[in-house]
């Protein structure tokens, strides 16, 4: 039965677009709020890949794809840091402090199912597999209409964009070849790649490491060449330091801008006090990043993105020791190389790609079976080809943040339109807020945003539904 056939239901309807970690946690927290308030509510949780509860990060079944944060920092329950560790213990999952991403996906799905049971029968969630290609005023009793790729529609009282990161963009022209994989996290993207031919991966971050582990494990002859401008690999997690950390620069009480040079200087000083304990400094700073980011001037933010971000990322997004050991083994066996350089040209040959790499004026050529883009999300949302985001931006329902990394919301997550007015009924959370908050893509931030957003979503949808009935 199509979801729209329920349209005459009197219950308020919340549409959650995207069912990765952000959409799943938004739905979970809204269900909990509805159960507490004992109100009737329907949630339509819509995902184009049907990866409800998993999304790009947690849909992997590979046992060596681990969370890059320890179990005590990945609880999806606000104010209960031990929740995930207890869940793992109760489910007999053995680990060394880092769970597999597949287990974490199971955890998210169970969390949603628990909230569903708690809220039933008055509040319910429908998991829908479809692509939302547009969001307009409905003209029906409800204010919003979601247009689906299969010509279906869902009318809703409120909606939340939980659409995740933009796919990567190629920084050079690429041939229209199936041998170029533009997004390794698309379902099935790597299925044909492990044929034993050499693979060039653009990027040397966490995604490259996952790709290298998967492909070398799937075929004994596969060799991976990672290429990135700086050739920097993510650092390795160490045991937590017991040292009390003096935070470098906290947001000033008067909200005067901290300034990027001052901030960098004080982080360096704090880290230099105990060179073995720099990880504690980075971790202590992390919850303050959104506040500090918002105080930086636009030129300082641009400077950070251009010159500092890659160094911050490799220290902030660290790998578990087990992953680091695996990577060391692959490099020692000659099955993974990491090269500084810039891909300047890719030409298609029969059954191969010729990849030309420039470094310090020298050009080398690699004959590769495959080229995989692991550079992370595209840096300019205004170039998006996604029909939903394109439509929201073009119609002025949404506006890009000044850095164009994502879209803008108010302090409570409501979408700002082209004139800067917050919507009463459209919200967003997680990676689309990267330009505004910078730290907004990992579970702790997404969890806290979802918990706060839930109350506002519930109030907005109930208010609209009541107005529609009046
Ligand atoms: C490989 C990887 C590993 C990671 N590991 C960690 C980690 O260990 N710890 C941590 O804290 N964070 C980690 N992260 C960060 C991660 O981004 C977040 O934890 C989280 O998974 C982001 O979830 P999301 O729902 O916002 O995005 P996604 O997981 O990308 O989900 C968005 C979903 O929305 C759907 N969608 C988008 N547009 C539409 C549309 N128009 N219609 C219908 N559906 C749509 C997509 O199909 C997708 O399923 C990792 C990220 C990646 C990519």
PDB file of N, CA, C and O in Angstrom, residues 23-70:
ATOM      1  N   UNK A  23      18.826  10.608  10.198  1.00  0.00           N
ATOM      2  CA  UNK A  23      17.379  10.412  10.092  1.00  0.00           C
ATOM      3  C   UNK A  23      16.876   9.419  11.129  1.00  0.00           C
ATOM      4  O   UNK A  23      15.805   9.616  11.726  1.00  0.00           O
ATOM      5  N   UNK A  24      17.652   8.369  11.361  1.00  0.00           N
ATOM      6  CA  UNK A  24      17.232   7.350  12.329  1.00  0.00           C
ATOM      7  C   UNK A  24      17.183   7.934  13.740  1.00  0.00           C
ATOM      8  O   UNK A  24      16.237   7.680  14.498  1.00  0.00           O
ATOM      9  N   UNK A  25      18.200   8.738  14.078  1.00  0.00           N
ATOM     10  CA  UNK A  25      18.187   9.327  15.432  1.00  0.00           C
ATOM     11  C   UNK A  25      17.110  10.403  15.551  1.00  0.00           C
ATOM     12  O   UNK A  25      16.467  10.523  16.597  1.00  0.00           O
ATOM     13  N   UNK A  26      16.878  11.146  14.468  1.00  0.00           N
ATOM     14  CA  UNK A  26      15.780  12.129  14.513  1.00  0.00           C
ATOM     15  C   UNK A  26      14.457  11.393  14.760  1.00  0.00           C
ATOM     16  O   UNK A  26      13.665  11.781  15.632  1.00  0.00           O
ATOM     17  N   UNK A  27      14.213  10.312  14.011  1.00  0.00           N
ATOM     18  CA  UNK A  27      12.959   9.555  14.179  1.00  0.00           C
ATOM     19  C   UNK A  27      12.871   8.957  15.575  1.00  0.00           C
ATOM     20  O   UNK A  27      11.808   8.992  16.220  1.00  0.00           O
ATOM     21  N   UNK A  28      13.974   8.429  16.064  1.00  0.00           N
ATOM     22  CA  UNK A  28      13.990   7.810  17.400  1.00  0.00           C
ATOM     23  C   UNK A  28      13.599   8.824  18.474  1.00  0.00           C
ATOM     24  O   UNK A  28      12.753   8.558  19.338  1.00  0.00           O
ATOM     25  N   UNK A  29      14.232  10.007  18.393  1.00  0.00           N
ATOM     26  CA  UNK A  29      13.960  10.999  19.438  1.00  0.00           C
ATOM     27  C   UNK A  29      12.556  11.596  19.312  1.00  0.00           C
ATOM     28  O   UNK A  29      11.923  11.930  20.318  1.00  0.00           O
ATOM     29  N   UNK A  30      12.041  11.710  18.094  1.00  0.00           N
ATOM     30  CA  UNK A  30      10.667  12.214  17.942  1.00  0.00           C
ATOM     31  C   UNK A  30       9.689  11.177  18.501  1.00  0.00           C
ATOM     32  O   UNK A  30       8.726  11.535  19.205  1.00  0.00           O
ATOM     33  N   UNK A  31       9.931   9.901  18.245  1.00  0.00           N
ATOM     34  CA  UNK A  31       9.050   8.863  18.799  1.00  0.00           C
ATOM     35  C   UNK A  31       9.056   8.902  20.327  1.00  0.00           C
ATOM     36  O   UNK A  31       8.021   8.779  20.977  1.00  0.00           O
ATOM     37  N   UNK A  32      10.262   9.049  20.879  1.00  0.00           N
ATOM     38  CA  UNK A  32      10.350   9.119  22.353  1.00  0.00           C
ATOM     39  C   UNK A  32       9.568  10.302  22.901  1.00  0.00           C
ATOM     40  O   UNK A  32       8.859  10.188  23.906  1.00  0.00           O
ATOM     41  N   UNK A  33       9.709  11.462  22.214  1.00  0.00           N
ATOM     42  CA  UNK A  33       8.994  12.661  22.682  1.00  0.00           C
ATOM     43  C   UNK A  33       7.484  12.459  22.550  1.00  0.00           C
ATOM     44  O   UNK A  33       6.707  12.858  23.436  1.00  0.00           O
ATOM     45  N   UNK A  34       7.046  11.807  21.456  1.00  0.00           N
ATOM     46  CA  UNK A  34       5.606  11.570  21.259  1.00  0.00           C
ATOM     47  C   UNK A  34       5.079  10.601  22.312  1.00  0.00           C
ATOM     48  O   UNK A  34       3.962  10.769  22.821  1.00  0.00           O
ATOM     49  N   UNK A  35       5.898   9.601  22.662  1.00  0.00           N
ATOM     50  CA  UNK A  35       5.468   8.629  23.683  1.00  0.00           C
ATOM     51  C   UNK A  35       5.318   9.320  25.033  1.00  0.00           C
ATOM     52  O   UNK A  35       4.341   9.102  25.757  1.00  0.00           O
ATOM     53  N   UNK A  36       6.260  10.191  25.360  1.00  0.00           N
ATOM     54  CA  UNK A  36       6.199  10.905  26.643  1.00  0.00           C
ATOM     55  C   UNK A  36       4.972  11.810  26.684  1.00  0.00           C
ATOM     56  O   UNK A  36       4.267  11.887  27.702  1.00  0.00           O
ATOM     57  N   UNK A  37       4.709  12.496  25.564  1.00  0.00           N
ATOM     58  CA  UNK A  37       3.572  13.427  25.526  1.00  0.00           C
ATOM     59  C   UNK A  37       2.246  12.717  25.234  1.00  0.00           C
ATOM     60  O   UNK A  37       1.197  13.358  25.257  1.00  0.00           O
ATOM     61  N   UNK A  38       2.332  11.414  24.920  1.00  0.00           N
ATOM     62  CA  UNK A  38       1.142  10.596  24.591  1.00  0.00           C
ATOM     63  C   UNK A  38       0.315  11.243  23.480  1.00  0.00           C
ATOM     64  O   UNK A  38      -0.890  11.455  23.618  1.00  0.00           O
ATOM     65  N   UNK A  39       0.998  11.586  22.388  1.00  0.00           N
ATOM     66  CA  UNK A  39       0.265  12.194  21.267  1.00  0.00           C
ATOM     67  C   UNK A  39       0.333  11.272  20.053  1.00  0.00           C
ATOM     68  O   UNK A  39       1.274  10.506  19.892  1.00  0.00           O
ATOM     69  N   UNK A  40      -0.684  11.388  19.204  1.00  0.00           N
ATOM     70  CA  UNK A  40      -0.719  10.603  17.966  1.00  0.00           C
ATOM     71  C   UNK A  40       0.197  11.260  16.936  1.00  0.00           C
ATOM     72  O   UNK A  40       0.173  12.483  16.767  1.00  0.00           O
ATOM     73  N   UNK A  41       1.004  10.439  16.286  1.00  0.00           N
ATOM     74  CA  UNK A  41       1.978  10.977  15.329  1.00  0.00           C
ATOM     75  C   UNK A  41       2.348   9.882  14.342  1.00  0.00           C
ATOM     76  O   UNK A  41       2.423   8.701  14.704  1.00  0.00           O
ATOM     77  N   UNK A  42       2.558  10.286  13.085  1.00  0.00           N
ATOM     78  CA  UNK A  42       3.082   9.335  12.097  1.00  0.00           C
ATOM     79  C   UNK A  42       4.391   9.890  11.571  1.00  0.00           C
ATOM     80  O   UNK A  42       4.476  11.091  11.257  1.00  0.00           O
ATOM     81  N   UNK A  43       5.378   9.013  11.490  1.00  0.00           N
ATOM     82  CA  UNK A  43       6.666   9.426  10.911  1.00  0.00           C
ATOM     83  C   UNK A  43       6.857   8.650   9.618  1.00  0.00           C
ATOM     84  O   UNK A  43       6.726   7.425   9.596  1.00  0.00           O
ATOM     85  N   UNK A  44       7.160   9.371   8.540  1.00  0.00           N
ATOM     86  CA  UNK A  44       7.550   8.717   7.289  1.00  0.00           C
ATOM     87  C   UNK A  44       9.070   8.840   7.198  1.00  0.00           C
ATOM     88  O   UNK A  44       9.599   9.945   7.092  1.00  0.00           O
ATOM     89  N   UNK A  45       9.764   7.708   7.319  1.00  0.00           N
ATOM     90  CA  UNK A  45      11.238   7.690   7.304  1.00  0.00           C
ATOM     91  C   UNK A  45      11.659   7.170   5.931  1.00  0.00           C
ATOM     92  O   UNK A  45      11.517   5.989   5.629  1.00  0.00           O
ATOM     93  N   UNK A  46      12.168   8.088   5.102  1.00  0.00           N
ATOM     94  CA  UNK A  46      12.325   7.779   3.670  1.00  0.00           C
ATOM     95  C   UNK A  46      13.806   7.725   3.305  1.00  0.00           C
ATOM     96  O   UNK A  46      14.556   8.677   3.582  1.00  0.00           O
ATOM     97  N   UNK A  47      14.219   6.648   2.666  1.00  0.00           N
ATOM     98  CA  UNK A  47      15.615   6.529   2.242  1.00  0.00           C
ATOM     99  C   UNK A  47      15.697   5.993   0.829  1.00  0.00           C
ATOM    100  O   UNK A  47      15.052   4.997   0.504  1.00  0.00           O
ATOM    101  N   UNK A  48      16.526   6.643   0.016  1.00  0.00           N
ATOM    102  CA  UNK A  48      16.573   6.250  -1.403  1.00  0.00           C
ATOM    103  C   UNK A  48      17.183   4.867  -1.596  1.00  0.00           C
ATOM    104  O   UNK A  48      16.884   4.187  -2.542  1.00  0.00           O
ATOM    105  N   UNK A  49      18.074   4.449  -0.682  1.00  0.00           N
ATOM    106  CA  UNK A  49      18.705   3.139  -0.829  1.00  0.00           C
ATOM    107  C   UNK A  49      18.068   2.089   0.079  1.00  0.00           C
ATOM    108  O   UNK A  49      18.542   0.956   0.137  1.00  0.00           O
ATOM    109  N   UNK A  50      17.081   2.475   0.818  1.00  0.00           N
ATOM    110  CA  UNK A  50      16.474   1.521   1.751  1.00  0.00           C
ATOM    111  C   UNK A  50      17.429   1.135   2.872  1.00  0.00           C
ATOM    112  O   UNK A  50      17.293   0.084   3.475  1.00  0.00           O
ATOM    113  N   UNK A  51      18.406   2.020   3.167  1.00  0.00           N
ATOM    114  CA  UNK A  51      19.396   1.690   4.208  1.00  0.00           C
ATOM    115  C   UNK A  51      18.943   2.268   5.550  1.00  0.00           C
ATOM    116  O   UNK A  51      19.714   2.959   6.228  1.00  0.00           O
ATOM    117  N   UNK A  52      17.721   1.967   5.938  1.00  0.00           N
ATOM    118  CA  UNK A  52      17.188   2.543   7.170  1.00  0.00           C
ATOM    119  C   UNK A  52      18.038   2.101   8.359  1.00  0.00           C
ATOM    120  O   UNK A  52      18.279   0.912   8.559  1.00  0.00           O
ATOM    121  N   UNK A  53      18.476   3.082   9.135  1.00  0.00           N
ATOM    122  CA  UNK A  53      19.285   2.784  10.319  1.00  0.00           C
ATOM    123  C   UNK A  53      20.768   2.658  10.011  1.00  0.00           C
ATOM    124  O   UNK A  53      21.581   2.574  10.931  1.00  0.00           O
ATOM    125  N   UNK A  54      21.143   2.648   8.753  1.00  0.00           N
ATOM    126  CA  UNK A  54      22.544   2.369   8.413  1.00  0.00           C
ATOM    127  C   UNK A  54      23.209   3.558   7.711  1.00  0.00           C
ATOM    128  O   UNK A  54      24.226   4.062   8.173  1.00  0.00           O
ATOM    129  N   UNK A  55      22.618   3.967   6.578  1.00  0.00           N
ATOM    130  CA  UNK A  55      23.217   5.055   5.813  1.00  0.00           C
ATOM    131  C   UNK A  55      24.558   4.642   5.240  1.00  0.00           C
ATOM    132  O   UNK A  55      24.906   3.463   5.192  1.00  0.00           O
ATOM    133  N   UNK A  56      25.337   5.643   4.820  1.00  0.00           N
ATOM    134  CA  UNK A  56      26.595   5.351   4.140  1.00  0.00           C
ATOM    135  C   UNK A  56      27.615   4.711   5.077  1.00  0.00           C
ATOM    136  O   UNK A  56      28.367   3.826   4.657  1.00  0.00           O
ATOM    137  N   UNK A  57      27.656   5.154   6.337  1.00  0.00           N
ATOM    138  CA  UNK A  57      28.750   4.727   7.209  1.00  0.00           C
ATOM    139  C   UNK A  57      28.557   3.316   7.765  1.00  0.00           C
ATOM    140  O   UNK A  57      29.523   2.584   7.964  1.00  0.00           O
ATOM    141  N   UNK A  58      27.315   2.935   8.027  1.00  0.00           N
ATOM    142  CA  UNK A  58      27.102   1.708   8.819  1.00  0.00           C
ATOM    143  C   UNK A  58      26.432   0.592   8.017  1.00  0.00           C
ATOM    144  O   UNK A  58      26.008  -0.415   8.579  1.00  0.00           O
ATOM    145  N   UNK A  59      26.366   0.767   6.679  1.00  0.00           N
ATOM    146  CA  UNK A  59      25.784  -0.285   5.838  1.00  0.00           C
ATOM    147  C   UNK A  59      26.821  -1.356   5.510  1.00  0.00           C
ATOM    148  O   UNK A  59      26.471  -2.393   4.965  1.00  0.00           O
ATOM    149  N   UNK A  60      28.078  -1.095   5.810  1.00  0.00           N
ATOM    150  CA  UNK A  60      29.119  -2.072   5.486  1.00  0.00           C
ATOM    151  C   UNK A  60      28.964  -3.344   6.336  1.00  0.00           C
ATOM    152  O   UNK A  60      28.628  -3.268   7.512  1.00  0.00           O
ATOM    153  N   UNK A  61      29.236  -4.509   5.683  1.00  0.00           N
ATOM    154  CA  UNK A  61      29.202  -5.769   6.441  1.00  0.00           C
ATOM    155  C   UNK A  61      30.631  -6.244   6.709  1.00  0.00           C
ATOM    156  O   UNK A  61      30.835  -7.293   7.327  1.00  0.00           O
ATOM    157  N   UNK A  62      31.637  -5.468   6.252  1.00  0.00           N
ATOM    158  CA  UNK A  62      33.026  -5.917   6.387  1.00  0.00           C
ATOM    159  C   UNK A  62      33.450  -5.879   7.865  1.00  0.00           C
ATOM    160  O   UNK A  62      33.395  -4.808   8.485  1.00  0.00           O
ATOM    161  N   UNK A  63      33.921  -7.010   8.415  1.00  0.00           N
ATOM    162  CA  UNK A  63      34.247  -7.024   9.851  1.00  0.00           C
ATOM    163  C   UNK A  63      35.431  -6.125  10.210  1.00  0.00           C
ATOM    164  O   UNK A  63      35.574  -5.725  11.367  1.00  0.00           O
ATOM    165  N   UNK A  64      36.288  -5.796   9.217  1.00  0.00           N
ATOM    166  CA  UNK A  64      37.448  -4.934   9.527  1.00  0.00           C
ATOM    167  C   UNK A  64      37.120  -3.449   9.382  1.00  0.00           C
ATOM    168  O   UNK A  64      37.983  -2.604   9.608  1.00  0.00           O
ATOM    169  N   UNK A  65      35.897  -3.125   9.004  1.00  0.00           N
ATOM    170  CA  UNK A  65      35.497  -1.712   8.989  1.00  0.00           C
ATOM    171  C   UNK A  65      35.016  -1.347  10.386  1.00  0.00           C
ATOM    172  O   UNK A  65      33.894  -1.672  10.788  1.00  0.00           O
ATOM    173  N   UNK A  66      35.897  -0.688  11.122  1.00  0.00           N
ATOM    174  CA  UNK A  66      35.613  -0.390  12.531  1.00  0.00           C
ATOM    175  C   UNK A  66      35.174   1.057  12.706  1.00  0.00           C
ATOM    176  O   UNK A  66      35.479   1.910  11.863  1.00  0.00           O
ATOM    177  N   UNK A  67      34.490   1.306  13.812  1.00  0.00           N
ATOM    178  CA  UNK A  67      34.221   2.701  14.189  1.00  0.00           C
ATOM    179  C   UNK A  67      35.560   3.375  14.426  1.00  0.00           C
ATOM    180  O   UNK A  67      36.495   2.746  14.946  1.00  0.00           O
ATOM    181  N   UNK A  68      35.652   4.650  14.086  1.00  0.00           N
ATOM    182  CA  UNK A  68      36.922   5.328  14.341  1.00  0.00           C
ATOM    183  C   UNK A  68      36.920   6.076  15.675  1.00  0.00           C
ATOM    184  O   UNK A  68      37.850   6.820  15.957  1.00  0.00           O
ATOM    185  N   UNK A  69      35.897   5.858  16.479  1.00  0.00           N
ATOM    186  CA  UNK A  69      35.888   6.411  17.842  1.00  0.00           C
ATOM    187  C   UNK A  69      35.640   5.270  18.821  1.00  0.00           C
ATOM    188  O   UNK A  69      34.900   4.337  18.498  1.00  0.00           O
ATOM    189  N   UNK A  70      36.228   5.356  20.024  1.00  0.00           N
ATOM    190  CA  UNK A  70      36.026   4.293  21.011  1.00  0.00           C
ATOM    191  C   UNK A  70      34.565   4.199  21.449  1.00  0.00           C
ATOM    192  O   UNK A  70      33.800   5.161  21.355  1.00  0.00           O
TER     193      UNK A  70
END
